[in-house]
Short mmCIF file of C-alpha atoms in Angstrom, two decimals:
data_model
loop_
_atom_site.label_atom_id
_atom_site.label_comp_id
_atom_site.label_asym_id
_atom_site.label_seq_id
_atom_site.Cartn_x
_atom_site.Cartn_y
_atom_site.Cartn_z
CA MET A 16 -10.55 21.30 13.53
CA SER A 17 -10.57 22.05 17.23
CA ALA A 18 -12.75 24.84 18.60
CA THR A 19 -9.69 26.90 19.38
CA TYR A 20 -7.12 27.92 16.78
CA PRO A 21 -4.11 27.24 19.07
CA ALA A 22 -4.37 24.70 21.86
CA GLY A 23 -4.39 26.58 25.15
CA GLU A 24 -5.90 27.12 28.58
CA ASP A 25 -9.37 28.61 28.96
CA ASP A 26 -7.91 31.84 30.33
CA ALA A 27 -4.97 32.07 27.92
CA PRO A 28 -4.39 35.41 26.16
CA GLY A 29 -6.09 35.51 22.80
CA ARG A 30 -8.36 32.56 23.54
CA ILE A 31 -11.48 34.34 22.28
CA MET A 32 -9.92 35.68 19.09
CA SER A 33 -8.35 32.31 18.29
CA GLY A 34 -11.64 30.50 18.82
CA GLU A 35 -13.47 32.89 16.52
CA MET A 36 -10.84 32.54 13.81
CA ALA A 37 -11.33 28.78 13.98
CA GLU A 38 -15.09 29.15 13.45
CA GLN A 39 -14.67 30.62 9.98
CA PRO A 40 -14.87 27.45 7.83
CA ALA A 41 -18.11 26.38 9.52
CA MET A 42 -19.45 29.91 9.25
CA LEU A 43 -18.69 30.06 5.53
CA ARG A 44 -20.56 26.79 5.06
CA ARG A 45 -23.50 28.22 7.01
CA ILE A 46 -23.69 31.28 4.77
CA LEU A 47 -23.49 29.19 1.60
CA GLY A 48 -26.14 26.79 2.87
CA GLN A 49 -28.54 28.76 5.07
CA GLY A 50 -27.86 32.35 4.11
CA ALA A 51 -27.57 32.22 0.34
CA PRO A 52 -31.30 31.84 -0.49
CA ALA A 53 -32.23 34.92 1.55
CA ILE A 54 -29.36 36.91 0.02
CA ARG A 55 -30.48 35.95 -3.49
CA ALA A 56 -34.04 37.00 -2.69
CA VAL A 57 -32.93 40.44 -1.48
CA ALA A 58 -30.66 40.84 -4.50
CA ALA A 59 -33.48 39.96 -6.90
CA GLU A 60 -35.80 42.58 -5.39
CA ILE A 61 -33.15 45.27 -5.53
CA ALA A 62 -32.06 44.34 -9.07
CA ALA A 63 -35.66 44.78 -10.23
CA ARG A 64 -35.48 48.41 -9.07
CA LYS A 65 -32.50 49.04 -11.38
CA PRO A 66 -30.28 51.29 -9.23
CA ARG A 67 -28.14 53.66 -11.30
CA PHE A 68 -25.40 54.15 -8.71
CA VAL A 69 -24.21 52.46 -5.51
CA LEU A 70 -22.96 54.13 -2.33
CA LEU A 71 -21.26 52.07 0.38
CA THR A 72 -21.25 53.19 4.00
CA ALA A 73 -19.15 51.63 6.78
CA ARG A 74 -16.47 52.13 9.43
CA GLY A 75 -13.37 50.18 10.47
CA THR A 76 -13.23 46.52 9.46
CA SER A 77 -16.61 46.85 7.76
CA ASP A 78 -15.19 49.70 5.69
CA ASN A 79 -12.62 47.30 4.29
CA ALA A 80 -15.38 44.81 3.46
CA ALA A 81 -17.26 47.65 1.74
CA LEU A 82 -14.16 48.47 -0.33
CA TYR A 83 -14.15 44.85 -1.49
CA ALA A 84 -17.79 45.26 -2.53
CA LYS A 85 -16.82 48.39 -4.46
CA TYR A 86 -14.39 46.37 -6.58
CA LEU A 87 -17.02 43.67 -7.14
CA ILE A 88 -19.73 46.13 -8.16
CA GLU A 89 -17.56 48.15 -10.51
CA ILE A 90 -15.88 45.12 -12.13
CA THR A 91 -18.71 42.61 -12.39
CA LEU A 92 -21.74 44.93 -12.68
CA GLY A 93 -20.20 47.96 -14.39
CA LEU A 94 -22.07 50.26 -12.02
CA PRO A 95 -20.43 53.43 -10.66
CA CYS A 96 -19.82 52.97 -6.97
CA GLY A 97 -18.49 55.21 -4.20
CA LEU A 98 -17.67 55.15 -0.50
CA ALA A 99 -19.94 57.56 1.36
CA SER A 100 -18.68 60.40 3.57
CA MET A 101 -21.17 60.13 6.42
CA SER A 102 -20.27 63.47 8.00
CA THR A 103 -21.71 65.29 4.97
CA THR A 104 -25.16 64.38 6.27
CA THR A 105 -24.59 63.75 9.99
CA ALA A 106 -22.37 66.79 10.69
CA TYR A 107 -23.07 69.17 7.80
CA GLY A 108 -26.70 68.36 7.16
CA ALA A 109 -26.29 67.93 3.40
CA LYS A 110 -29.37 66.64 1.57
CA PRO A 111 -28.23 64.83 -1.59
CA ASP A 112 -30.64 63.56 -4.21
CA LEU A 113 -30.39 59.78 -3.85
CA ARG A 114 -33.29 58.69 -6.01
CA ASP A 115 -32.47 55.41 -7.80
CA VAL A 116 -29.27 55.07 -5.74
CA LEU A 117 -28.56 51.90 -3.77
CA VAL A 118 -27.02 52.67 -0.38
CA VAL A 119 -25.40 49.63 1.25
CA THR A 120 -24.39 50.04 4.88
CA VAL A 121 -22.04 47.39 6.28
CA SER A 122 -21.76 47.06 10.05
CA GLN A 123 -20.97 44.15 12.34
CA SER A 124 -23.17 45.36 15.19
CA GLY A 125 -25.51 47.70 13.34
CA GLY A 126 -25.35 49.97 16.36
CA SER A 127 -23.10 52.92 15.51
CA PRO A 128 -25.18 56.14 15.61
CA ASP A 129 -23.58 57.72 12.53
CA LEU A 130 -24.28 54.65 10.42
CA VAL A 131 -27.89 54.62 11.57
CA ALA A 132 -28.34 58.36 11.04
CA SER A 133 -26.74 58.42 7.60
CA THR A 134 -28.76 55.41 6.44
CA LYS A 135 -31.97 56.97 7.72
CA ALA A 136 -31.10 60.20 5.90
CA ALA A 137 -30.33 58.26 2.71
CA ARG A 138 -33.69 56.54 2.80
CA GLU A 139 -35.46 59.87 3.33
CA ALA A 140 -33.50 61.21 0.33
CA GLY A 141 -34.97 58.52 -1.91
CA ALA A 142 -32.29 55.81 -1.77
CA VAL A 143 -32.86 52.09 -1.78
CA THR A 144 -31.21 51.13 1.52
CA LEU A 145 -29.64 47.80 2.44
CA ALA A 146 -28.04 46.94 5.80
CA VAL A 147 -25.50 44.12 5.93
CA THR A 148 -25.01 43.22 9.58
CA ASN A 149 -24.45 40.46 12.09
CA ASN A 150 -27.50 41.62 14.05
CA PRO A 151 -30.95 41.56 12.42
CA ASP A 152 -32.42 43.25 15.51
CA SER A 153 -30.04 46.23 15.32
CA PRO A 154 -31.06 49.88 14.93
CA LEU A 155 -29.40 49.90 11.51
CA ALA A 156 -31.49 46.97 10.28
CA ALA A 157 -34.61 48.73 11.59
CA VAL A 158 -34.05 51.92 9.57
CA SER A 159 -33.04 50.10 6.36
CA GLU A 160 -35.50 48.92 3.73
CA TYR A 161 -33.61 45.64 3.22
CA HIS A 162 -31.32 43.60 5.44
CA ILE A 163 -28.81 40.78 5.00
CA ASP A 164 -27.80 38.77 8.07
CA ILE A 165 -24.18 37.61 7.67
CA LEU A 166 -24.78 34.72 10.11
CA ALA A 167 -21.39 34.95 11.80
CA GLY A 168 -22.75 34.21 15.26
CA PRO A 169 -21.80 36.21 18.39
CA GLU A 170 -18.38 37.83 18.10
CA LYS A 171 -16.86 38.60 21.49
CA ALA A 172 -13.23 39.37 20.68
CA LEU A 173 -12.58 43.05 20.04
CA PRO A 174 -10.58 42.38 16.85
CA ALA A 175 -13.13 41.36 14.23
CA THR A 176 -12.18 38.22 12.32
CA LYS A 177 -15.14 36.03 11.43
CA THR A 178 -17.48 38.96 10.81
CA TYR A 179 -15.04 40.28 8.22
CA THR A 180 -14.94 37.08 6.16
CA ALA A 181 -18.70 36.65 6.67
CA SER A 182 -19.24 40.15 5.28
CA LEU A 183 -17.02 39.42 2.28
CA LEU A 184 -18.86 36.23 1.37
CA SER A 185 -22.30 37.77 1.95
CA LEU A 186 -21.44 40.77 -0.22
CA TYR A 187 -20.07 38.49 -2.93
CA LEU A 188 -23.30 36.47 -2.98
CA PHE A 189 -25.35 39.67 -3.01
CA VAL A 190 -23.48 41.14 -5.99
CA GLU A 191 -23.73 37.78 -7.76
CA GLY A 192 -27.46 37.87 -7.12
CA LEU A 193 -27.74 41.36 -8.60
CA ARG A 194 -26.34 40.08 -11.89
CA GLY A 195 -28.21 36.80 -11.83
CA GLY A 196 -25.19 34.65 -10.99
CA ASP A 197 -25.21 31.58 -8.77
CA GLY A 198 -22.10 32.33 -6.70
CA ALA A 199 -20.69 28.88 -7.46
CA ALA A 200 -17.11 30.17 -7.30
CA ALA A 201 -17.46 30.43 -3.50
CA ALA A 202 -18.28 26.74 -2.95
CA ILE A 203 -14.61 25.79 -2.44
CA LEU A 204 -13.92 28.44 0.20
CA PRO A 205 -14.80 26.54 3.41
CA GLU A 206 -12.52 23.61 2.55
CA LEU A 207 -9.61 25.88 1.62
CA ALA A 208 -10.14 28.08 4.69
CA GLU A 209 -9.92 24.99 6.89
CA ALA A 210 -6.63 23.99 5.28
CA ILE A 211 -5.16 27.47 5.74
CA LEU A 212 -6.14 27.73 9.40
CA ALA A 213 -4.52 24.36 10.07
CA ARG A 214 -1.11 25.85 9.18
CA LYS A 215 -0.74 27.67 12.51
CA ASP A 216 2.79 26.42 13.18
CA GLU A 217 3.95 27.87 9.88
CA VAL A 218 2.50 31.28 10.75
CA ARG A 219 3.93 31.17 14.27
CA ALA A 220 7.41 30.66 12.84
CA LEU A 221 6.91 33.58 10.46
CA ALA A 222 5.67 35.78 13.28
CA SER A 223 8.97 35.46 15.12
CA ARG A 224 10.55 37.56 12.33
CA TYR A 225 8.32 40.49 13.17
CA ARG A 226 8.15 40.40 16.95
CA PHE A 227 10.32 43.50 17.26
CA ALA A 228 9.16 45.32 14.13
CA GLU A 229 8.72 49.04 14.65
CA ARG A 230 6.48 49.49 11.62
CA MET A 231 5.14 47.56 8.65
CA VAL A 232 4.01 48.44 5.14
CA ILE A 233 1.27 46.36 3.53
CA THR A 234 0.46 46.64 -0.14
CA SER A 235 -1.65 45.06 -2.86
CA ARG A 236 -3.72 45.91 -5.91
CA GLY A 237 -7.20 45.12 -7.16
CA TYR A 238 -9.23 42.71 -5.10
CA GLY A 239 -6.28 42.30 -2.71
CA TYR A 240 -6.19 45.96 -1.68
CA PRO A 241 -9.02 45.64 0.89
CA THR A 242 -7.09 42.70 2.35
CA ALA A 243 -4.02 44.91 2.77
CA LYS A 244 -6.07 47.53 4.58
CA GLU A 245 -7.74 44.97 6.85
CA ALA A 246 -4.42 43.28 7.66
CA ALA A 247 -2.93 46.64 8.62
CA LEU A 248 -5.89 47.34 10.88
CA LYS A 249 -5.58 43.94 12.57
CA LEU A 250 -1.87 44.42 13.23
CA MET A 251 -2.36 47.90 14.64
CA GLU A 252 -5.26 47.09 16.92
CA THR A 253 -3.77 43.87 18.33
CA SER A 254 0.03 44.31 18.40
CA TYR A 255 0.13 48.15 18.24
CA ILE A 256 2.68 48.02 15.42
CA PRO A 257 2.16 51.01 13.10
CA ALA A 258 1.09 49.34 9.86
CA LEU A 259 0.65 51.46 6.75
CA SER A 260 -1.48 50.10 3.91
CA TYR A 261 -1.13 51.30 0.33
CA SER A 262 -2.36 50.38 -3.08
CA GLY A 263 0.72 49.28 -4.98
CA ALA A 264 0.17 52.14 -7.40
CA ASP A 265 0.06 54.68 -4.57
CA LEU A 266 3.14 53.16 -2.93
CA LEU A 267 5.17 54.11 -6.00
CA HIS A 268 3.95 57.71 -5.77
CA GLY A 269 6.17 58.73 -2.87
CA PRO A 270 5.83 56.31 0.08
CA LEU A 271 8.30 53.89 -1.54
CA ALA A 272 11.02 56.22 -0.30
CA MET A 273 10.51 55.03 3.29
CA VAL A 274 11.03 51.35 2.39
CA ASP A 275 14.37 49.93 3.50
CA ASN A 276 15.80 46.54 4.46
CA ILE A 277 14.67 46.90 8.07
CA SER A 278 10.94 47.62 8.01
CA PRO A 279 8.98 44.59 6.74
CA VAL A 280 6.75 44.90 3.69
CA ILE A 281 3.83 42.51 3.31
CA ALA A 282 2.53 42.11 -0.23
CA VAL A 283 -0.85 40.49 -0.84
CA VAL A 284 -0.54 39.03 -4.34
CA THR A 285 -3.90 37.99 -5.74
CA ASP A 286 -3.66 35.20 -8.28
CA GLY A 287 -5.01 37.05 -11.31
CA ARG A 288 -5.03 40.52 -12.81
CA GLY A 289 -4.47 42.24 -9.46
CA GLY A 290 -1.30 40.25 -8.91
CA GLU A 291 -0.14 41.01 -12.45
CA ALA A 292 -0.68 44.73 -11.82
CA LEU A 293 1.34 44.48 -8.60
CA GLN A 294 4.37 42.87 -10.30
CA PRO A 295 6.22 46.14 -11.09
CA VAL A 296 5.81 47.13 -7.44
CA LEU A 297 7.28 43.83 -6.26
CA ASP A 298 10.23 44.34 -8.61
CA ARG A 299 10.86 47.80 -7.17
CA LEU A 300 10.62 46.51 -3.61
CA ARG A 301 13.15 43.78 -4.31
CA GLY A 302 15.38 46.34 -5.96
CA ARG A 303 15.38 48.34 -2.73
CA GLY A 304 16.32 45.29 -0.70
CA ALA A 305 13.02 45.27 1.16
CA ASP A 306 12.30 42.60 3.78
CA LEU A 307 9.45 41.29 1.63
CA PHE A 308 6.77 38.94 2.95
CA VAL A 309 4.36 37.67 0.28
CA VAL A 310 0.92 36.17 0.76
CA GLY A 311 0.00 34.62 -2.56
CA PRO A 312 0.90 32.02 -5.20
CA LYS A 313 3.91 29.74 -4.71
CA ALA A 314 6.09 31.38 -7.37
CA GLN A 315 5.68 34.82 -5.80
CA VAL A 316 6.43 33.51 -2.30
CA GLU A 317 9.59 31.76 -3.51
CA ALA A 318 10.87 35.05 -4.95
CA ALA A 319 10.40 36.88 -1.63
CA SER A 320 12.26 36.90 1.67
CA ALA A 321 9.41 35.03 3.36
CA GLY A 322 5.78 34.27 2.78
CA PHE A 323 2.67 32.14 2.97
CA VAL A 324 1.56 30.16 -0.06
CA LEU A 325 -2.15 30.43 -0.71
CA PRO A 326 -4.02 27.53 -2.35
CA THR A 327 -5.52 29.72 -5.05
CA ALA A 328 -5.00 27.58 -8.16
CA GLY A 329 -8.34 27.45 -9.91
CA VAL A 330 -9.99 29.84 -7.41
CA ALA A 331 -11.76 32.81 -8.96
CA GLU A 332 -9.89 36.04 -8.27
CA GLU A 333 -12.97 37.79 -6.89
CA VAL A 334 -13.35 35.33 -3.99
CA GLN A 335 -9.66 35.02 -3.09
CA PRO A 336 -9.87 37.86 -0.50
CA VAL A 337 -11.84 35.51 1.77
CA LEU A 338 -8.73 33.29 1.88
CA GLU A 339 -6.06 36.02 1.73
CA ILE A 340 -7.00 37.56 5.06
CA LEU A 341 -6.82 34.31 7.04
CA PRO A 342 -3.01 33.97 7.34
CA LEU A 343 -2.83 37.69 8.09
CA GLN A 344 -5.36 37.36 10.92
CA MET A 345 -3.21 34.51 12.21
CA LEU A 346 -0.07 36.63 11.82
CA ALA A 347 -1.58 39.50 13.80
CA TYR A 348 -2.56 37.06 16.53
CA GLU A 349 0.86 35.36 16.68
CA VAL A 350 2.85 38.60 16.61
CA THR A 351 0.72 39.96 19.44
CA ILE A 352 1.22 36.85 21.56
CA ALA A 353 4.97 36.92 20.83
CA ARG A 354 5.09 40.52 22.06
CA GLY A 355 3.48 39.49 25.36
CA GLN A 356 0.13 41.16 24.71
CA ASP A 357 -3.44 39.92 24.71
CA PRO A 358 -5.19 40.19 21.32
CA ASP A 359 -8.56 39.75 23.04
CA ALA A 360 -8.19 43.04 24.89
CA PRO A 361 -6.64 45.79 22.77
CA ARG A 362 -6.31 48.99 24.74
CA ALA A 363 -8.75 51.85 24.17
CA LEU A 364 -11.15 49.81 22.00
CA ALA A 365 -14.83 48.96 22.39
CA LYS A 366 -16.83 46.39 20.43
CA VAL A 367 -19.39 48.96 19.29
CA THR A 368 -17.73 52.26 18.31
CA GLU A 369 -20.31 54.99 18.72
CA THR A 370 -19.15 57.62 16.24
CA ARG A 371 -21.61 60.39 15.41
#
């Protein structure tokens, strides 16, 4: 595959984002080859300490990766797991008892002050602390007891793409390591990611449907729910389209009322139990005449208004999110270009968000 996702001039809008999207297959191979042994070693040390609970700490795109880890931990390990509210310690000064608790902080840069402060406080409160970052020399890595380098390489575009999929794969391998697994289900991901990213013309044609969209709704269930949230974030920060993400179950509890035949609905249909749980939601959406776009198995795409077929046959459900997000990254890019905007330079955003 070429170094740039779409062929274009060196100064073309979106050149950086497109190039980083195209790096993902090689990056996934790098994690599986170079990164996996170190991840397994960290996981083995932490598993030996037998944490009784897991807390995940993150912001933005990394928060969506952390939500994916929450599903993994609860489903495959049977451990209770929560998403931390950092302001309880950074703003309110709470001092929880975190003995025997594993606190995992996910951050691309490892530089946000609230992430550093909350992780430092967690360690002082007795937690086992793990930083998962793209920067082993970051302040977050320095205050954490353990660190996993996601090996994504420098990410210059403001919309995170490759660091998201790198975080997903690294977290999957870590959770596999905690339970003594080998992570073999991930071996097929680089090849499939390459095939998906090669379908840029297909996504560009789909994007023309949504060039003038005033809002979007994105929904999924199970392992696909973090994908829905990340896709909504990508659309909002690149194209400025208000994109609302809901668990399919939550969508039925009220927000379904806003769905009509004008505002597009994107459904991420994981091939497995999550997709089965989403089926009643898809039926209700079709019943309302929704403009339904499905990312998922062929049968689900054929029953929708439009969609992108994912090559998920035989792929373990828990690793499908690494593939699910790729066409949605591409869609965000293509919609943004079609609207005459530059996805490399979203307004009002900085690469390191210094929340406190």
